[in-house]
Amino acid sequence: ASGANPRRSLVRTVIALLLQQPSLASAIEPPYLFAVLRQPGIPLLMELIAICLARPEINTGALLDQFDGREDHQALTRLALLDFPPDVEGLRHEFLDAIAQLNRQTLAQRLEELLERQQAVALSAADKAELRGLLHSRVQLRDR
């Protein structure tokens, strides 16, 4: 159902998957590259991951209860009702794929920042090394 709603952002997809299957939070390892991504919903996603990891037994209802009285409660309730593959393995695959895409977006964002900074000022040796590494990993990701 991932192609069914083109307006659903990647972040919302990950949040919806986590709401429906909170145990997915344990499928990813820190550090979370995407935590620094400047996109709506990332702080909420990080909060959801923290709750899911702190309470591995938590279910959708209990997870939604954590946000009771908050302005994002209604949006989260809607996301919890989205249609996804009914099998846990399908959910896990979609979740990990979406996380990988968020990580690629994070690398692209950082690459852009370094390239912009390079235009304005000379980069430090550390920034140049990071830029080379990002360019290299971008090429590797494209070749996959």
Coordinates of C-alpha atoms in Angstrom, one line a residue:
A1 CA 0.0 0.0 0.0
S2 CA 3.0 2.3 0.0
G3 CA 2.3 3.6 -3.5
A4 CA -1.4 4.1 -2.7
N5 CA -1.0 7.6 -1.1
P6 CA 1.6 9.8 -2.8
R7 CA 1.0 12.5 -0.2
R8 CA 2.2 10.3 2.6
S9 CA 5.8 11.3 3.5
L10 CA 8.5 8.8 4.3
V11 CA 8.5 10.0 7.9
R12 CA 4.8 9.5 8.2
T13 CA 5.1 6.0 6.7
V14 CA 7.8 5.1 9.3
I15 CA 5.6 6.5 12.1
A16 CA 2.6 4.6 10.9
L17 CA 4.5 1.4 10.7
L18 CA 5.9 1.9 14.2
L19 CA 2.4 2.6 15.5
Q20 CA 1.1 -0.6 14.0
Q21 CA 4.1 -2.7 15.0
P22 CA 6.0 -1.0 17.9
S23 CA 8.5 -3.9 18.1
L24 CA 10.0 -2.7 14.8
A25 CA 11.9 -0.1 16.8
S26 CA 14.3 -2.8 17.8
A27 CA 15.0 -3.6 14.2
I28 CA 17.2 -0.5 13.9
E29 CA 20.5 0.2 15.7
P30 CA 21.6 3.6 17.1
P31 CA 23.1 5.9 16.1
Y32 CA 20.1 6.9 14.0
L33 CA 21.5 9.0 11.1
F34 CA 18.0 10.3 10.2
A35 CA 17.7 11.9 13.7
V36 CA 19.3 15.1 12.3
L37 CA 17.1 15.2 9.1
R38 CA 15.4 18.5 8.9
Q39 CA 11.9 17.2 8.0
P40 CA 8.5 17.5 9.8
G41 CA 7.9 14.6 12.1
I42 CA 11.5 13.6 12.8
P43 CA 11.3 14.7 16.5
L44 CA 8.0 12.8 16.9
L45 CA 9.6 9.7 15.2
M46 CA 12.5 9.9 17.6
E47 CA 10.1 10.1 20.6
L48 CA 8.2 7.1 19.3
I49 CA 11.3 5.0 18.9
A50 CA 12.4 5.9 22.4
I51 CA 9.0 4.9 23.9
C52 CA 9.0 1.6 21.9
L53 CA 12.5 0.7 23.0
A54 CA 11.8 1.6 26.6
R55 CA 8.7 -0.5 26.6
P56 CA 9.3 -3.5 24.2
E57 CA 5.9 -5.0 25.1
I58 CA 3.9 -1.9 24.2
N59 CA 1.1 -2.2 21.7
T60 CA -0.6 0.3 19.4
G61 CA -3.3 1.3 21.9
A62 CA -0.8 1.9 24.7
L63 CA 1.5 3.7 22.4
L64 CA -1.3 6.1 21.3
D65 CA -2.2 6.6 24.9
Q66 CA 1.2 8.1 25.5
F67 CA 0.1 11.0 23.2
D68 CA -3.3 11.5 24.7
G69 CA -4.1 15.2 25.1
R70 CA -1.3 16.2 22.8
E71 CA -2.0 18.0 19.5
D72 CA -0.5 15.2 17.4
H73 CA -2.7 12.5 19.0
Q74 CA -5.4 12.7 16.3
A75 CA -2.9 12.5 13.5
L76 CA -1.2 9.5 15.1
T77 CA -4.5 7.8 15.5
R78 CA -5.2 8.3 11.7
L79 CA -1.7 6.9 10.9
A80 CA -2.3 3.9 13.1
L81 CA -5.2 3.0 10.8
L82 CA -3.3 3.1 7.5
D83 CA -3.3 0.0 5.4
F84 CA -0.1 -2.0 5.3
P85 CA 0.8 -5.6 4.4
P86 CA -0.8 -7.8 7.0
D87 CA 2.3 -9.9 7.6
V88 CA 4.9 -8.9 10.1
E89 CA 7.8 -9.6 7.7
G90 CA 6.2 -7.3 5.1
L91 CA 5.9 -4.6 7.7
R92 CA 9.5 -5.1 8.8
H93 CA 10.7 -4.9 5.2
E94 CA 8.8 -1.7 4.4
F95 CA 10.0 -0.2 7.7
L96 CA 13.7 -1.0 7.1
D97 CA 13.4 0.2 3.5
A98 CA 11.9 3.5 4.6
I99 CA 14.6 4.0 7.3
A100 CA 17.3 3.3 4.6
Q101 CA 15.7 6.0 2.4
L102 CA 15.6 8.5 5.4
N103 CA 19.3 7.8 6.0
R104 CA 20.1 8.5 2.3
Q105 CA 18.1 11.7 2.6
T106 CA 20.2 12.6 5.7
L107 CA 23.4 12.0 3.8
A108 CA 22.2 14.1 0.9
Q109 CA 21.2 16.9 3.3
R110 CA 24.7 16.8 4.9
L111 CA 26.4 16.7 1.5
E112 CA 24.4 19.8 0.5
E113 CA 25.4 21.6 3.7
L114 CA 29.1 20.9 3.1
L115 CA 28.9 21.9 -0.6
E116 CA 27.2 25.2 0.4
R117 CA 29.7 25.9 3.1
Q118 CA 32.5 25.1 0.6
Q119 CA 31.1 27.9 -1.6
A120 CA 31.2 30.4 1.3
V121 CA 34.3 29.5 3.2
A122 CA 37.2 27.1 2.9
L123 CA 36.4 23.8 4.5
S124 CA 38.4 22.5 7.3
A125 CA 40.4 19.3 6.8
A126 CA 37.8 17.3 8.8
D127 CA 34.9 18.8 6.6
K128 CA 36.8 17.9 3.4
A129 CA 37.3 14.4 4.6
E130 CA 33.6 14.1 5.5
L131 CA 32.6 15.5 2.1
R132 CA 34.8 12.9 0.4
G133 CA 33.3 10.2 2.5
L134 CA 29.7 11.4 1.7
L135 CA 30.4 11.6 -2.0
H136 CA 31.9 8.1 -1.9
S137 CA 28.9 6.6 0.0
R138 CA 26.5 8.4 -2.3
V139 CA 28.1 6.7 -5.3
Q140 CA 28.0 3.3 -3.5
L141 CA 24.3 3.8 -2.6
R142 CA 23.5 4.6 -6.2
D143 CA 25.3 1.5 -7.5
R144 CA 23.2 -0.8 -5.3

